[in-house]
Short mmCIF file of C-alpha atoms in Angstrom, two decimals:
data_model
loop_
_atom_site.label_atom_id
_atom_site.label_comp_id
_atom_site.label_asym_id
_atom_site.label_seq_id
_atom_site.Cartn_x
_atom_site.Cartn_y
_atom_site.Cartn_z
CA UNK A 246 -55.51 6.21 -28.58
CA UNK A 247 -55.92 4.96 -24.98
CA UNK A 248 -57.10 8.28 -23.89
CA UNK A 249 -59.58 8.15 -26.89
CA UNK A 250 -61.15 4.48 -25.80
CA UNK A 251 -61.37 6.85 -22.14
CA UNK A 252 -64.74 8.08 -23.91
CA UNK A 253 -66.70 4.89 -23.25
CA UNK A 254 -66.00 5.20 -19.31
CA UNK A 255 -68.00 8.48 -19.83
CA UNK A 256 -71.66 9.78 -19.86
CA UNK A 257 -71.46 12.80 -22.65
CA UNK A 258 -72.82 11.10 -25.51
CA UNK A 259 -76.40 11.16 -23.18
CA UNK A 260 -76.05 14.95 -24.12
CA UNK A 261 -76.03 13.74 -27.90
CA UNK A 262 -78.28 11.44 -28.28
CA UNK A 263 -82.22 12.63 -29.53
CA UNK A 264 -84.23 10.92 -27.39
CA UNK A 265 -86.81 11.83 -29.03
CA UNK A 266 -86.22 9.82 -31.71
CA UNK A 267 -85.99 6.14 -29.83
CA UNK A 268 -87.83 3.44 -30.72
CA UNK A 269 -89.84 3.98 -27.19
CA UNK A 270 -90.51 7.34 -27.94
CA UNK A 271 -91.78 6.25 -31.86
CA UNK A 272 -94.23 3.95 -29.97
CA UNK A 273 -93.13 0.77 -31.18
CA UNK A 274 -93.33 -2.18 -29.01
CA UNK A 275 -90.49 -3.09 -26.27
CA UNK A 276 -88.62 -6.05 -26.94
CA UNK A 277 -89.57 -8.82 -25.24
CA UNK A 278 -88.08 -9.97 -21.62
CA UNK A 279 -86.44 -13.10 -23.04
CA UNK A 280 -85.63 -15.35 -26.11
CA UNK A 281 -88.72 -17.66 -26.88
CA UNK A 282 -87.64 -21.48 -26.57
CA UNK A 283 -88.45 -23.21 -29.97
CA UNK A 284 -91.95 -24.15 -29.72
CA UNK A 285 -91.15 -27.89 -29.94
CA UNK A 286 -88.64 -27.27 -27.29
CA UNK A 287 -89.44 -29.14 -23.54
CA UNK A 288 -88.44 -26.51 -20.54
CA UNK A 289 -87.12 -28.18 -17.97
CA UNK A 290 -88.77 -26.62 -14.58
CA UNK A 291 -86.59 -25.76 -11.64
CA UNK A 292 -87.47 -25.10 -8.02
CA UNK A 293 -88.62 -22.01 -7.19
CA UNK A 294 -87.81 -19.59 -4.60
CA UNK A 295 -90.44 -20.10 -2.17
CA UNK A 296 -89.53 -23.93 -2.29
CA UNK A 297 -85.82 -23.30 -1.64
CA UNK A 298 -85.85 -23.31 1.93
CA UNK A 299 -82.59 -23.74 4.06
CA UNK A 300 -81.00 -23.49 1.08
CA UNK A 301 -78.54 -20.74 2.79
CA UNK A 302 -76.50 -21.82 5.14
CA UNK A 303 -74.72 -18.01 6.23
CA UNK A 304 -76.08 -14.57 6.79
CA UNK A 305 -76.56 -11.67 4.19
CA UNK A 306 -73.40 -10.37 5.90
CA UNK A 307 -71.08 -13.03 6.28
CA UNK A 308 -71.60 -14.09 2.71
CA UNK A 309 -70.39 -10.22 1.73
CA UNK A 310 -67.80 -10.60 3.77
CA UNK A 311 -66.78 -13.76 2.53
CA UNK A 312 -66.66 -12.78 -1.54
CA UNK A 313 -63.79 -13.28 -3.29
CA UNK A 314 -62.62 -15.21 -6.33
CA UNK A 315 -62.19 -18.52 -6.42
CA UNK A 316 -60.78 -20.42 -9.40
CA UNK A 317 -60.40 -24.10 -8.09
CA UNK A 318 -63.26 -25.89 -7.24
CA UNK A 319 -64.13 -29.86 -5.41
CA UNK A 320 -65.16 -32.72 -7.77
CA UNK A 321 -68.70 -32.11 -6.13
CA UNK A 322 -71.91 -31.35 -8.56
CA UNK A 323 -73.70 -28.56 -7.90
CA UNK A 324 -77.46 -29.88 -6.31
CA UNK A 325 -80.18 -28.23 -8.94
CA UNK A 326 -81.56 -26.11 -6.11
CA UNK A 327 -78.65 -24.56 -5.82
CA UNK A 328 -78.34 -23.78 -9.65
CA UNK A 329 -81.76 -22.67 -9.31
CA UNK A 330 -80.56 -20.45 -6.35
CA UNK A 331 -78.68 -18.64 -8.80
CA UNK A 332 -80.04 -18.27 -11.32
CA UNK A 333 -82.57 -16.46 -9.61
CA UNK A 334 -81.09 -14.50 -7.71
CA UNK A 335 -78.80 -13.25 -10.83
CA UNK A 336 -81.65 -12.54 -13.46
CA UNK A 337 -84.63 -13.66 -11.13
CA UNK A 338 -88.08 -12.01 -11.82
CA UNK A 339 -89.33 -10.67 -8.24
CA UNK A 340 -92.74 -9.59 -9.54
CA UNK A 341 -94.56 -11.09 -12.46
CA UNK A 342 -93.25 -10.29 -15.89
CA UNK A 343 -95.17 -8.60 -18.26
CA UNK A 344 -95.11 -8.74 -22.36
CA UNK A 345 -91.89 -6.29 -21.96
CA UNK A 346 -90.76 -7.01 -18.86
CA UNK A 347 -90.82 -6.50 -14.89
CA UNK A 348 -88.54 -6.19 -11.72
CA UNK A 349 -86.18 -8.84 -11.48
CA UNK A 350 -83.62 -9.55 -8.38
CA UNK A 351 -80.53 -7.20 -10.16
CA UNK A 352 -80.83 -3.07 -11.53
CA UNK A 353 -80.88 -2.08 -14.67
CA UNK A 354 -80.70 0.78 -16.63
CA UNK A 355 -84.29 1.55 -17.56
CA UNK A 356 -85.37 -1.73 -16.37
CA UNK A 357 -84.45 -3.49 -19.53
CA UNK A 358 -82.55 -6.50 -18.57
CA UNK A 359 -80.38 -7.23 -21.84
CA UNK A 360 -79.06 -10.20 -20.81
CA UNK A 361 -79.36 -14.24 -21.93
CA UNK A 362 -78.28 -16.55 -19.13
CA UNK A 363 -76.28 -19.96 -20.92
CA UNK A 364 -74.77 -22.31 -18.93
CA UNK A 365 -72.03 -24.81 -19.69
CA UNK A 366 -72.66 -27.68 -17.52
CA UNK A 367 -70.73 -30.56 -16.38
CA UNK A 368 -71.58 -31.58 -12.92
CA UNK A 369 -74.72 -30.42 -11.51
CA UNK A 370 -77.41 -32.70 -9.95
CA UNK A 371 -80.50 -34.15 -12.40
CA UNK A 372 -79.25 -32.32 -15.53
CA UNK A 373 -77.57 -33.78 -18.32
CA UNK A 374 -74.00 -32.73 -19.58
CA UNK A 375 -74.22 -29.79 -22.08
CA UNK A 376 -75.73 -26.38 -22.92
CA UNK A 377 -78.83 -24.65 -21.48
CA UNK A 378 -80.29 -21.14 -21.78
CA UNK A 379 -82.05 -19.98 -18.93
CA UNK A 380 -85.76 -18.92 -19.30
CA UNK A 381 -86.32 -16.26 -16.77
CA UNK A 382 -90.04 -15.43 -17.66
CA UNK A 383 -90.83 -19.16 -16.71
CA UNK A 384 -87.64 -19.80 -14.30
CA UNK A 385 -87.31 -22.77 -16.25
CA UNK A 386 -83.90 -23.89 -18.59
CA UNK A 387 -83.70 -25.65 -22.73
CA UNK A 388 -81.33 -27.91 -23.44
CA UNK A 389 -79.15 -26.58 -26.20
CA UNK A 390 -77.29 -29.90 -26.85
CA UNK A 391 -73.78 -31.57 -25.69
CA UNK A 392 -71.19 -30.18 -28.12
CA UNK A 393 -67.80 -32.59 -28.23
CA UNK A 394 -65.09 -31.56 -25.97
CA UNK A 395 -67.39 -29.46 -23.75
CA UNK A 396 -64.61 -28.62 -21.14
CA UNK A 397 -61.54 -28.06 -23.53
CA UNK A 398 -63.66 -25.21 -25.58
CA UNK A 399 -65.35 -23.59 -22.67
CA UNK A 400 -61.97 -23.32 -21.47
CA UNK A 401 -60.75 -22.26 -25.14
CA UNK A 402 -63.96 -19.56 -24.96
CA UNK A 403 -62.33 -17.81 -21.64
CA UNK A 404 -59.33 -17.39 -23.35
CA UNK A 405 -57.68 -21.09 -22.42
CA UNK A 406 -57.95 -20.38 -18.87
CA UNK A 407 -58.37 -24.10 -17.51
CA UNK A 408 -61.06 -23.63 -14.95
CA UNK A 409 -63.79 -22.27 -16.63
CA UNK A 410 -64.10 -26.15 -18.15
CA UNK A 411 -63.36 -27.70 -14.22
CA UNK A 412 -65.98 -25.94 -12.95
CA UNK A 413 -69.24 -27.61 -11.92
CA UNK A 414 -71.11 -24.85 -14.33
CA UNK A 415 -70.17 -22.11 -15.90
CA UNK A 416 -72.25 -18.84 -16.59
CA UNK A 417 -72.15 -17.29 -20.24
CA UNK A 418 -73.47 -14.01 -20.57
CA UNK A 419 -75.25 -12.15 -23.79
CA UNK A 420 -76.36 -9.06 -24.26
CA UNK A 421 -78.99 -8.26 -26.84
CA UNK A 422 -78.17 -4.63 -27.48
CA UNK A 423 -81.76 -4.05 -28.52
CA UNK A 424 -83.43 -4.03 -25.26
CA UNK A 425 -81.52 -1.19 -24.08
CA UNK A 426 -81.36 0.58 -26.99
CA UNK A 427 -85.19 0.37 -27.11
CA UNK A 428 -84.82 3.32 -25.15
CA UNK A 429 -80.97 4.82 -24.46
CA UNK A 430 -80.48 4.92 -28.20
CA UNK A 431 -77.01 5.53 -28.82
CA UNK A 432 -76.43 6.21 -24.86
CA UNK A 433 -76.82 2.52 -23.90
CA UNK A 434 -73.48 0.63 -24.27
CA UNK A 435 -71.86 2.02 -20.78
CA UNK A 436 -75.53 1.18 -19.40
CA UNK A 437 -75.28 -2.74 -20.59
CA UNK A 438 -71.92 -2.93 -19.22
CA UNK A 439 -72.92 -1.88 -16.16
CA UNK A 440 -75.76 -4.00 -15.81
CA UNK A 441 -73.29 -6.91 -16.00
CA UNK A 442 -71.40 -5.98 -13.20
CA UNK A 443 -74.58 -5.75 -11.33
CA UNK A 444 -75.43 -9.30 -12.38
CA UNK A 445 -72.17 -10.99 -11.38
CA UNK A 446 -71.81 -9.46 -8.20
CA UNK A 447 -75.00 -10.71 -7.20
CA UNK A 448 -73.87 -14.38 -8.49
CA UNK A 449 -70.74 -13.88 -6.06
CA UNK A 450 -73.16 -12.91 -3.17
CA UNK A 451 -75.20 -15.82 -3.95
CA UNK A 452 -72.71 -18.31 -4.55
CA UNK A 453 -70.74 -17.71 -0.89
CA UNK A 454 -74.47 -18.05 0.30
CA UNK A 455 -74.84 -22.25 -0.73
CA UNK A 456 -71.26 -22.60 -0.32
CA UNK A 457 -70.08 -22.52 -3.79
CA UNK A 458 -67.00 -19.90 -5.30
CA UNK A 459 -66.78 -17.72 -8.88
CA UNK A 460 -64.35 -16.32 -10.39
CA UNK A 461 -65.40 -13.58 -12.88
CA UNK A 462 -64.07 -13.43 -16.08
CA UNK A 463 -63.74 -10.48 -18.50
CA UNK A 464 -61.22 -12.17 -21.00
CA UNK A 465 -62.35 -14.31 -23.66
CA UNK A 466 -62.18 -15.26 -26.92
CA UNK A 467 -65.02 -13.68 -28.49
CA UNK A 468 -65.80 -15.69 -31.86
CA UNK A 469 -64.84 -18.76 -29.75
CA UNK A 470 -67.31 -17.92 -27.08
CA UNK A 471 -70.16 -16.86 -29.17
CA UNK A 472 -69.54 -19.95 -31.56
CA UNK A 473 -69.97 -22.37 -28.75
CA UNK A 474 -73.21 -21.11 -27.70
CA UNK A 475 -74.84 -20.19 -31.35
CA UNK A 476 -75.38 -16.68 -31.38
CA UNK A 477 -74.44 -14.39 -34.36
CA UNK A 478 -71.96 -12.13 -32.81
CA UNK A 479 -74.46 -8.82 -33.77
CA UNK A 480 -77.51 -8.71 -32.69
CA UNK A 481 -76.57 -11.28 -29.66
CA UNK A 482 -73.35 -11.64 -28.19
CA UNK A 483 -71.23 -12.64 -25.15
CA UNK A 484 -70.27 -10.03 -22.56
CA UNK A 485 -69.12 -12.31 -19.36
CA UNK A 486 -68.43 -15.56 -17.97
CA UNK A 487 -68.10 -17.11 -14.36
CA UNK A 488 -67.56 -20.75 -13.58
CA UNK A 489 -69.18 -21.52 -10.36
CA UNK A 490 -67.90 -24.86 -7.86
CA UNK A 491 -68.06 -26.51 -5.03
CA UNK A 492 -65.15 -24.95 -2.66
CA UNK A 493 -65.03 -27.64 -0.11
CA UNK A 494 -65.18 -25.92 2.79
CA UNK A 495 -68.63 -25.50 3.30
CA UNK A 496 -71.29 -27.10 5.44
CA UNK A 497 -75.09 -25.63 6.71
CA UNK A 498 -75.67 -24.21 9.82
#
């Protein structure tokens, strides 16, 4: 069996797959960059890059040097430039988006970006307790609401390992298959995976930057972390978490 799951790891179903035959190739419409906010929804505007200034305290190399994973974090909030920080600089457009898309500040395969940013916050400057979605296209978040017990079932989503509800925030990852398969077709799940890696590593990058720590995580509890955020498990569905902290030990140059 294991060497049967080995598959996945693998790039032969590309050979397989009639390209021809995508949705791209049809000529339908790509999907678009992100989920719309409801329309009576308020977005909630964050700082953007060009206002950040200072805002990293280390160079491009010491902060690579620096990465590791860090799963116990200060009672400090997070300020909301910092969020900002990383947000951007995890699913940050770099050029203006168009109606399917545009560069952003991580690869992906085809340049489809088939990620949704949540967030489970509990201590971050000028936000509220609760759930947000991140709105790349506008750089902006929505407030999803305050469920009971926030901490105890974001910890309960990451498989009940404690710190991903004593973080300041912690990072929930979709994917919405449909993107990618837009044009991979049946060749796109090892591409979405990858992308995530691509994602997260820039978050650890980023976070050693404004003196904050990660900690990815790869085991959860899948109903339990899809249920806390309200997708339906199909067509939307989580992929990857990281809790993100204060570490302590950091001050600005």
């Amino acid at each position: 069996m294991m060497k049967e799951l080995r598959y996945f790891l693998k790039d032969s179903i590309r050979k397989t797959v009639d390209f021809s035959a995508t949705r791209q190739s049809l000529g339908y419409p790509p999907p678009p960059a992100e989920k719309p906010a409801p329309g009576d929804t308020a977005v909630i505007p964050l700082p953007r890059p060009g206002e950040l200034k200072g805002i990293c305290g280390i160079t491009l190399e010491e902060a690579i040097s620096r990465r590791r994973s860090v799963r116990q974090y200060s009672s400090l909030p997070v300020s909301l430039e910092e969020l900002a920080f990383l947000l951007w600089a995890t699913q940050g457009f770099r050029t203006t988006p168009g109606p399917g898309g545009g560069f952003r500040t991580v690869p992906s395969a085809g340049c489809r970006h088939p990620f949704e940013t949540y967030l489970a916050v509990f201590r971050v400057e000028g936000l509220e307790r609760g759930l947000y979605r991140y709105l790349p296209v506008e750089h902006g978040l929505i407030f999803l609401g305050c469920p009971e017990n926030l901490e105890a079932r974001t910890a309960q989503a990451a498989m009940g390992q404690p710190f991903a509800g004593k973080a300041a925030v912690t990072f929930i990852w979709t994917a919405v298959p449909a993107r990618t398969e837009w044009r991979y077709g049946e060749a796109s799940v090892k591409v979405i995976a990858l992308d995530a890696g691509h994602v997260c590593q820039n978050l650890y990058i980023a976070c050693q930057a404004v003196g904050t720590g990660t900690c990815a995580i790869a085991a959860y509890d899948q109903e339990a972390a899809d249920g806390l955020i309200g997708v339906d498990g199909e067509e939307e569905f989580v992929v990857y978490m990281a809790p993100v902290g204060k570490t302590g030990n950091f001050t600005r140059s």
